[in-house]
Tab-separated table of C-alpha atoms in Angstrom:
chain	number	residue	atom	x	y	z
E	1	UNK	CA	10.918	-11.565	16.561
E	2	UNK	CA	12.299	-7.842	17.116
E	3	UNK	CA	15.778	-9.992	17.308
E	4	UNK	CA	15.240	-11.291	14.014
E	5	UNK	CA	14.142	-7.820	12.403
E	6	UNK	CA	17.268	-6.439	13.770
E	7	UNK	CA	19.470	-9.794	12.242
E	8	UNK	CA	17.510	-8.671	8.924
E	9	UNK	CA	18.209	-5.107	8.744
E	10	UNK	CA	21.530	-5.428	9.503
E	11	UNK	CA	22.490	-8.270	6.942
E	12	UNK	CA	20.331	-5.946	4.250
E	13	UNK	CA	22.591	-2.896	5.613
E	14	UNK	CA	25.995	-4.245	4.164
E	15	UNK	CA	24.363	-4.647	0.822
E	16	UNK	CA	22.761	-1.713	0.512
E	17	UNK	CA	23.980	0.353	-2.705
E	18	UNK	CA	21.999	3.763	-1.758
E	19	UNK	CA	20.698	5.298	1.496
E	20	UNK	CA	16.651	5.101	1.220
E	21	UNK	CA	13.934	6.933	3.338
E	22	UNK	CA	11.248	6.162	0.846
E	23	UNK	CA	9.819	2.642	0.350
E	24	UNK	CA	7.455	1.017	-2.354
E	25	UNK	CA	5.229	-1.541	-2.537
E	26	UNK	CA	5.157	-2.348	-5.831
E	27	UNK	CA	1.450	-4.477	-5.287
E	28	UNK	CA	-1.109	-4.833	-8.139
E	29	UNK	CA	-0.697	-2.182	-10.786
E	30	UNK	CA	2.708	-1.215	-10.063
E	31	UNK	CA	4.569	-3.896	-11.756
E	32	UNK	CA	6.132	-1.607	-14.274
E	33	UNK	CA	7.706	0.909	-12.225
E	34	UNK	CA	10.326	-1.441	-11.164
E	35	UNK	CA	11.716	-1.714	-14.764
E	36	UNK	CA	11.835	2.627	-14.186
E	37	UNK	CA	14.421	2.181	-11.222
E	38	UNK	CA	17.963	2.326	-11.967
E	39	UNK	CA	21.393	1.675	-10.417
E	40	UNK	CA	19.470	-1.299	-8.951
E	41	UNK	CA	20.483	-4.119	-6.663
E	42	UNK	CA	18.112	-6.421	-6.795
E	43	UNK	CA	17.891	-9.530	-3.699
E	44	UNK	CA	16.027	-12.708	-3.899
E	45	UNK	CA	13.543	-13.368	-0.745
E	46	UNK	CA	14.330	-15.978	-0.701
E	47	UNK	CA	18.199	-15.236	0.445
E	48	UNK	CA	17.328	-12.991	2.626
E	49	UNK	CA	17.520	-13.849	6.418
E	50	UNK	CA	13.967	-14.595	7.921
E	51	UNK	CA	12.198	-13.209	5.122
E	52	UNK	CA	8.870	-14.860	4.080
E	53	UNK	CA	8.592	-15.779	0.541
E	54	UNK	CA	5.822	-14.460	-1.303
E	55	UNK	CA	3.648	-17.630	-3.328
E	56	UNK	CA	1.149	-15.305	-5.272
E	57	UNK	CA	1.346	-15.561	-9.192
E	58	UNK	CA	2.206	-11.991	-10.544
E	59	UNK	CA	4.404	-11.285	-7.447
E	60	UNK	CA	7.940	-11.225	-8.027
E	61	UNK	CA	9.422	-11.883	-4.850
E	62	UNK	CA	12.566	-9.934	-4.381
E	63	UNK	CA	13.937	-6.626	-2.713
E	64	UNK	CA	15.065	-3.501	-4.960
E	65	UNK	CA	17.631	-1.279	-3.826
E	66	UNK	CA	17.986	1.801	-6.786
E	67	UNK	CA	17.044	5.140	-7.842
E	68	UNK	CA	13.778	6.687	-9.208
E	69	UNK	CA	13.853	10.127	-10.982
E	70	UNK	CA	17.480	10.641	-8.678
E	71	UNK	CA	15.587	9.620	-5.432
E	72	UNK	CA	17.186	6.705	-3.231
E	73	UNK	CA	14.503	4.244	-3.253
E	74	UNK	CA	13.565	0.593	-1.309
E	75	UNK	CA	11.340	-1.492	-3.114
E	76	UNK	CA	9.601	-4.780	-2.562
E	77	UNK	CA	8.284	-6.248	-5.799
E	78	UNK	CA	5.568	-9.221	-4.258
E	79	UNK	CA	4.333	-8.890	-0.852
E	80	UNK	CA	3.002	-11.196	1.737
E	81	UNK	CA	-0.646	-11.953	2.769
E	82	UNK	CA	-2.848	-13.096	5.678
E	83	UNK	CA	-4.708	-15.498	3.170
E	84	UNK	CA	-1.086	-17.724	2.534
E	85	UNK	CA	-1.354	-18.954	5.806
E	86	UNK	CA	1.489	-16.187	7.101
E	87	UNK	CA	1.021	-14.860	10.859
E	88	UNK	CA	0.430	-10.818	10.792
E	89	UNK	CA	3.677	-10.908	12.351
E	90	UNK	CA	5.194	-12.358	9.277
E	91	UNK	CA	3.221	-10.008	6.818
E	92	UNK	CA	4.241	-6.947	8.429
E	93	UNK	CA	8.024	-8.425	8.687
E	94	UNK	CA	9.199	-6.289	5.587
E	95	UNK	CA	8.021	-2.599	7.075
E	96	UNK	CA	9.645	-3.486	10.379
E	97	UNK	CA	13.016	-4.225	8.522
E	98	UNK	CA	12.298	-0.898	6.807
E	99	UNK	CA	11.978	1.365	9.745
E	100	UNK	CA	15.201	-0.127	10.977
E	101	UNK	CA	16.585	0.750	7.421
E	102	UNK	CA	15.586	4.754	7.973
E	103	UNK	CA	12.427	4.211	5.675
E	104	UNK	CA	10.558	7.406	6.278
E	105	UNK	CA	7.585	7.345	3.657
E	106	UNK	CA	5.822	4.567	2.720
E	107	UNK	CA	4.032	4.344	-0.832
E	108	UNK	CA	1.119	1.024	-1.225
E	109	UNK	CA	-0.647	0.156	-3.846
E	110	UNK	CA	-3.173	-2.537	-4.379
E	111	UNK	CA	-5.880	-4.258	-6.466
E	112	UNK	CA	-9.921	-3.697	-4.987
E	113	UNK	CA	-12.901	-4.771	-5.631
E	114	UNK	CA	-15.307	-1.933	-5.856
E	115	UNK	CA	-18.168	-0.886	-3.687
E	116	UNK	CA	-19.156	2.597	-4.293
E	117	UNK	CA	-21.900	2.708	-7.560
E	118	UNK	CA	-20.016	5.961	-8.888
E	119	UNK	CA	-16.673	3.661	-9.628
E	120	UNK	CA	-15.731	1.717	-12.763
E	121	UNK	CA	-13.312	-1.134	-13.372
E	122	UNK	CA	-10.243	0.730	-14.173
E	123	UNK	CA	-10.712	3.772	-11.738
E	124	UNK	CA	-7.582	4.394	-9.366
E	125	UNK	CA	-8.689	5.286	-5.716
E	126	UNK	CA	-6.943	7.368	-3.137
E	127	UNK	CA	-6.854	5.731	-0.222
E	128	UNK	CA	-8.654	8.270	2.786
E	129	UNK	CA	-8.476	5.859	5.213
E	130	UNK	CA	-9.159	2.139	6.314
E	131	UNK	CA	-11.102	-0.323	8.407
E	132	UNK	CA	-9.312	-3.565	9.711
E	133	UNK	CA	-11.900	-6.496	9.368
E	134	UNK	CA	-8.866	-8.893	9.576
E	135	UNK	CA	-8.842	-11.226	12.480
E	136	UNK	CA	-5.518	-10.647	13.770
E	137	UNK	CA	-3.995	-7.319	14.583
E	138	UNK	CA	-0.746	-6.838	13.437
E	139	UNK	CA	0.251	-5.053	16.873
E	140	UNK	CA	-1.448	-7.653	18.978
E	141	UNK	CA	1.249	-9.307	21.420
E	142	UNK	CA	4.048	-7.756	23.025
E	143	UNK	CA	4.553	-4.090	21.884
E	144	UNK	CA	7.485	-3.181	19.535
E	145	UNK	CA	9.951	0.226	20.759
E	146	UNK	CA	9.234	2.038	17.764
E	147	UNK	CA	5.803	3.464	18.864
E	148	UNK	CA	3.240	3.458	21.991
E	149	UNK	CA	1.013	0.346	22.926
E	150	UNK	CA	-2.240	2.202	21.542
E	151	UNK	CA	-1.465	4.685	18.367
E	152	UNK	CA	-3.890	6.834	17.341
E	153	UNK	CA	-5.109	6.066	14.236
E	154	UNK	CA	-6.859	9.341	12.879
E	155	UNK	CA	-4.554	10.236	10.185
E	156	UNK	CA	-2.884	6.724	8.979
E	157	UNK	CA	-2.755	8.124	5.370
E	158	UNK	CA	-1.250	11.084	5.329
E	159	UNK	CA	-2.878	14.046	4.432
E	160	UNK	CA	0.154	16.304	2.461
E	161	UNK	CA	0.413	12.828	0.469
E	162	UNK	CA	-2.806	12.648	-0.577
E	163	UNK	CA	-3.244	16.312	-1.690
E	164	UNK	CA	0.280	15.670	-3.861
E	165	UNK	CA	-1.152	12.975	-5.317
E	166	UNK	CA	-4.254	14.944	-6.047
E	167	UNK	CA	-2.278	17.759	-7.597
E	168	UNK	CA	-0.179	15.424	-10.036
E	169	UNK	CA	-3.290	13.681	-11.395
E	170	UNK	CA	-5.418	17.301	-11.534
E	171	UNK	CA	-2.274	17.716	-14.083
E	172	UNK	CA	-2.091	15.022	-16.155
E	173	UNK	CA	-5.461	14.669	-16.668
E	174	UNK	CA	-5.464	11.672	-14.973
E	175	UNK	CA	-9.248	10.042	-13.503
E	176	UNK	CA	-8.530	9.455	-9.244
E	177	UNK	CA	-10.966	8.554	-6.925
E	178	UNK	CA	-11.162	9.099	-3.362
E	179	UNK	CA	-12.266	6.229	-0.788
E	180	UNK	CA	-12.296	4.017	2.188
E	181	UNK	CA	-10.475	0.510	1.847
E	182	UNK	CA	-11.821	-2.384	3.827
E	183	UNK	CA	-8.943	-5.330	4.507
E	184	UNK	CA	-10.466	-8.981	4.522
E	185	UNK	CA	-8.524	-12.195	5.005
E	186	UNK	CA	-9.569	-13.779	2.072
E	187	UNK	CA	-8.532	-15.616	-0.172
E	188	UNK	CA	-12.111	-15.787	-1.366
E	189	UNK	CA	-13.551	-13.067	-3.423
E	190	UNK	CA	-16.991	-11.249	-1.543
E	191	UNK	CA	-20.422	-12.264	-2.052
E	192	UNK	CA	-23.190	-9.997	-3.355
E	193	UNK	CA	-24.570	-9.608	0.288
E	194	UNK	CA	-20.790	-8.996	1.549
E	195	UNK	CA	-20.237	-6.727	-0.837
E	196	UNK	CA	-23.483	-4.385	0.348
E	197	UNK	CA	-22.416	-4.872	3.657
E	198	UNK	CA	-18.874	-3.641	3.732
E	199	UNK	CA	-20.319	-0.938	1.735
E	200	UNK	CA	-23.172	0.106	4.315
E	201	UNK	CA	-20.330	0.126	6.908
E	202	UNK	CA	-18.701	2.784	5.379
E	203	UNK	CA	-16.038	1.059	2.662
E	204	UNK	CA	-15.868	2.095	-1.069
E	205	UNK	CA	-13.385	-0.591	-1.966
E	206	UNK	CA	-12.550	-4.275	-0.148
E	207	UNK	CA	-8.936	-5.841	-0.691
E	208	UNK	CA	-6.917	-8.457	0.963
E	209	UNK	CA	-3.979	-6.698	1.499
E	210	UNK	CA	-2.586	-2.989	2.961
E	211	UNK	CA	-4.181	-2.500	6.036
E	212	UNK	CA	-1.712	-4.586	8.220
E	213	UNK	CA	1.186	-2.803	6.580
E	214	UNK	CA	-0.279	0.620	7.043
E	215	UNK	CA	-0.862	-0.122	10.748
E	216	UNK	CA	2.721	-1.175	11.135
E	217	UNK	CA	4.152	1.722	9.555
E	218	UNK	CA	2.144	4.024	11.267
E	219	UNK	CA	3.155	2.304	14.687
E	220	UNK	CA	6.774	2.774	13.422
E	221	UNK	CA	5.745	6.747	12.613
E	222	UNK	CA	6.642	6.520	8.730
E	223	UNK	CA	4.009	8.270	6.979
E	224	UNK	CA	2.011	6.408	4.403
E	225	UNK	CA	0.534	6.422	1.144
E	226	UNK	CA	-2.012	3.926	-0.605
E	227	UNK	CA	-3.821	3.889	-3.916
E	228	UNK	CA	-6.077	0.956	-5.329
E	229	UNK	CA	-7.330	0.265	-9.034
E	230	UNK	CA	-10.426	-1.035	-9.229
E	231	UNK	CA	-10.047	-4.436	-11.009
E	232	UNK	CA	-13.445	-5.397	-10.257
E	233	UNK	CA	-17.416	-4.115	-9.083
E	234	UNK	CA	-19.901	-5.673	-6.376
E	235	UNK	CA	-22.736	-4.842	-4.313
E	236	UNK	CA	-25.168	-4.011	-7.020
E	237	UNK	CA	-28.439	-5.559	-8.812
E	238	UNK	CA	-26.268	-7.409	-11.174
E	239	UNK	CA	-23.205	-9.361	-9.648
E	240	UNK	CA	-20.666	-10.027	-12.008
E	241	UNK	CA	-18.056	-13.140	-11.449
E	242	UNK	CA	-14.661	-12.501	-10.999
E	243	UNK	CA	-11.187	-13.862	-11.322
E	244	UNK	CA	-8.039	-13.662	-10.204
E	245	UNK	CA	-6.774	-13.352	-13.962
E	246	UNK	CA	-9.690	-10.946	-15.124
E	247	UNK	CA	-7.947	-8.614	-11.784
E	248	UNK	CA	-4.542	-8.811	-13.059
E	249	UNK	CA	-6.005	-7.780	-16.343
E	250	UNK	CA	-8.037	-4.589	-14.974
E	251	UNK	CA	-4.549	-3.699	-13.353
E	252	UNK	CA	-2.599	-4.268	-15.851
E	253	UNK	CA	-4.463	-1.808	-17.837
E	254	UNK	CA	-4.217	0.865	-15.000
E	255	UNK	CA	-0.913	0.632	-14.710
E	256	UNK	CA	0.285	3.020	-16.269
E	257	UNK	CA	-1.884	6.096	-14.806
E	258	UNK	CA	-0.931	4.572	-11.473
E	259	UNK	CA	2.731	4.105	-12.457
E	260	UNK	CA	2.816	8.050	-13.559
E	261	UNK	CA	1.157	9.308	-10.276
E	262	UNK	CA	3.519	6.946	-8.243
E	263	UNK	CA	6.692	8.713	-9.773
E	264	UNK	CA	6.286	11.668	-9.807
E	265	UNK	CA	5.273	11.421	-5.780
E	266	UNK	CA	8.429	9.967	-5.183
E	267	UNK	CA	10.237	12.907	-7.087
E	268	UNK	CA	8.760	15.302	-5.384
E	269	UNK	CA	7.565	13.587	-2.230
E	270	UNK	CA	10.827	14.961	-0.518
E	271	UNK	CA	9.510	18.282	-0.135
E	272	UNK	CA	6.255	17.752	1.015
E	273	UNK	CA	6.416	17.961	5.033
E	274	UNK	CA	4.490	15.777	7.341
E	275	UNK	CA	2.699	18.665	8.858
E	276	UNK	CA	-1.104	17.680	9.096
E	277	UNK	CA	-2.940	19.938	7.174
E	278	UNK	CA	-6.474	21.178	8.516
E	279	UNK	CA	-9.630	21.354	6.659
E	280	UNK	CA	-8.377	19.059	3.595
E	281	UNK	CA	-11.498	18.405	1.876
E	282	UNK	CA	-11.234	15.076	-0.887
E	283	UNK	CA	-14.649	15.982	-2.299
E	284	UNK	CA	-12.723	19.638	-3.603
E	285	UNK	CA	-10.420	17.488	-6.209
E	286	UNK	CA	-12.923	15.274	-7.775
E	287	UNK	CA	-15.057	17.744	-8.829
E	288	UNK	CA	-12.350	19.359	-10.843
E	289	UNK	CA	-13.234	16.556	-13.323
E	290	UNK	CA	-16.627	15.935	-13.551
């Protein structure tokens, strides 16, 4: 596999218009900051070497190389998921190709279901951290060069990102969240019980999606950032059904909050260092708009 990563990154590097060290995911609620990137080269999956080929309606399916606000950007518009029958191995093919690239930050975002009673359909959450309830790990097998066999895993998202992100929404006025996303195989949606279990474990939102990618960028020490919209609510006295369509519909209404927040973190992203920051309190934020 590391042979084919290597085939991949290097067939990507003679095409490559611009010299990235920041990636994007454009997931659920990010659609429209694609059509914001300029100067773009823009390749088919499907002609890229090895690459898996995303089969998700509302995922695109192609690589972006361009510019965003004058910043050299990487962007994948339709990722891949456990639930499509891909190995983790497969899923977490892209970020490996990126670290070989010189991807340095890492931006996700995703659509959640939520958990926590104080969220509403339409809320955008910070991602804190994570708990893997997959069942495969994306490191599991023969350990990659490009970190140790057991990572720590106490800051995955990083903190400096998270207070940015903070800061941008504090002024725009925009609503953020802060939480803990759980990552499930899927591709069913929860049950009521499911949903008050994740949520007694410690989760405020449950996706399909994110937490393999995370781990593998962490491995690969890029430092990551991860944001959900709440396209749905569970775990309470009245379950309400869901759909796939009535998601894309809660994101698609998010989008652009998420899509301004996103931006501007990529503008300014560059300056903000990867020194851990002590005593960074999420709570602090939020009650700024109460």
């Amino acid at each position: 596999m590391y042979e084919k990563i290597q085939e991949t990154a290097s067939w990507l590097r003679q095409r490559m218009t611009t010299s990235p060290t920041t990636a994007i995911i454009l997931g659920t609620g990010l659609g429209q900051l694609a059509s914001e990137i300029t100067d773009k080269k823009e390749i088919p999956y499907a002609e890229i070497p090895n690459f898996p080929v995303s089969t998700v309606e509302g995922h695109s399916g192609k690589l972006i190389f361009g510019k965003l606000g004058g910043v050299d950007i990487l962007a994948m518009q339709g990722r891949f998921h456990y639930y499509e029958g891909y190995s983790m191995k497969e899923v977490t093919f892209p970020i490996r190709v990126m670290y070989e690239l010189g991807i340095k930050t890492l931006f996700v975002s995703n659509a959640a279901g939520g958990m926590n009673p104080q969220f509403n359909i339409g809320d955008l959450m910070i991602i804190t951290d994570h708990i893997n309830f997959f069942p495969e790990h994306p490191l599991r097998g023969k350990n990659y060069p490009t970190g140790p066999r057991f990572p720590d895993m106490h800051e995955t998202y990083d903190k400096n990102l998270i207070q940015l992100a903070a800061n941008i929404a504090y002024e725009k006025k925009i609503r953020v969240k802060f939480g803990v996303y759980i990552g499930l195989q899927g591709p069913t949606f929860e049950t009521p019980a499911e949903y008050k279990m994740y949520h007694m474990m410690g989760a405020d939102a449950v996706g399909m999606s994110t937490v393999p990618e995370v781990i593998v960028a962490h491995h690969c020490g890029i430092r990551t950032f991860g944001i959900s919209v709440i396209t749905d609510l569970g775990g309470f006295d009245n379950p309400v059904e869901v759909s796939h369509e009535e998601v894309q519909e809660a994101a698609n209404a998010a989008q652009p909050f998420m899509t301004e927040i996103m931006r501007e973190m990529i503008v300014r992203s560059e300056k903000v260092t990867s020194q851990k920051q002590e005593n960074f309190n999420t709570d602090h934020p939020t009650e700024k708009w109460k």
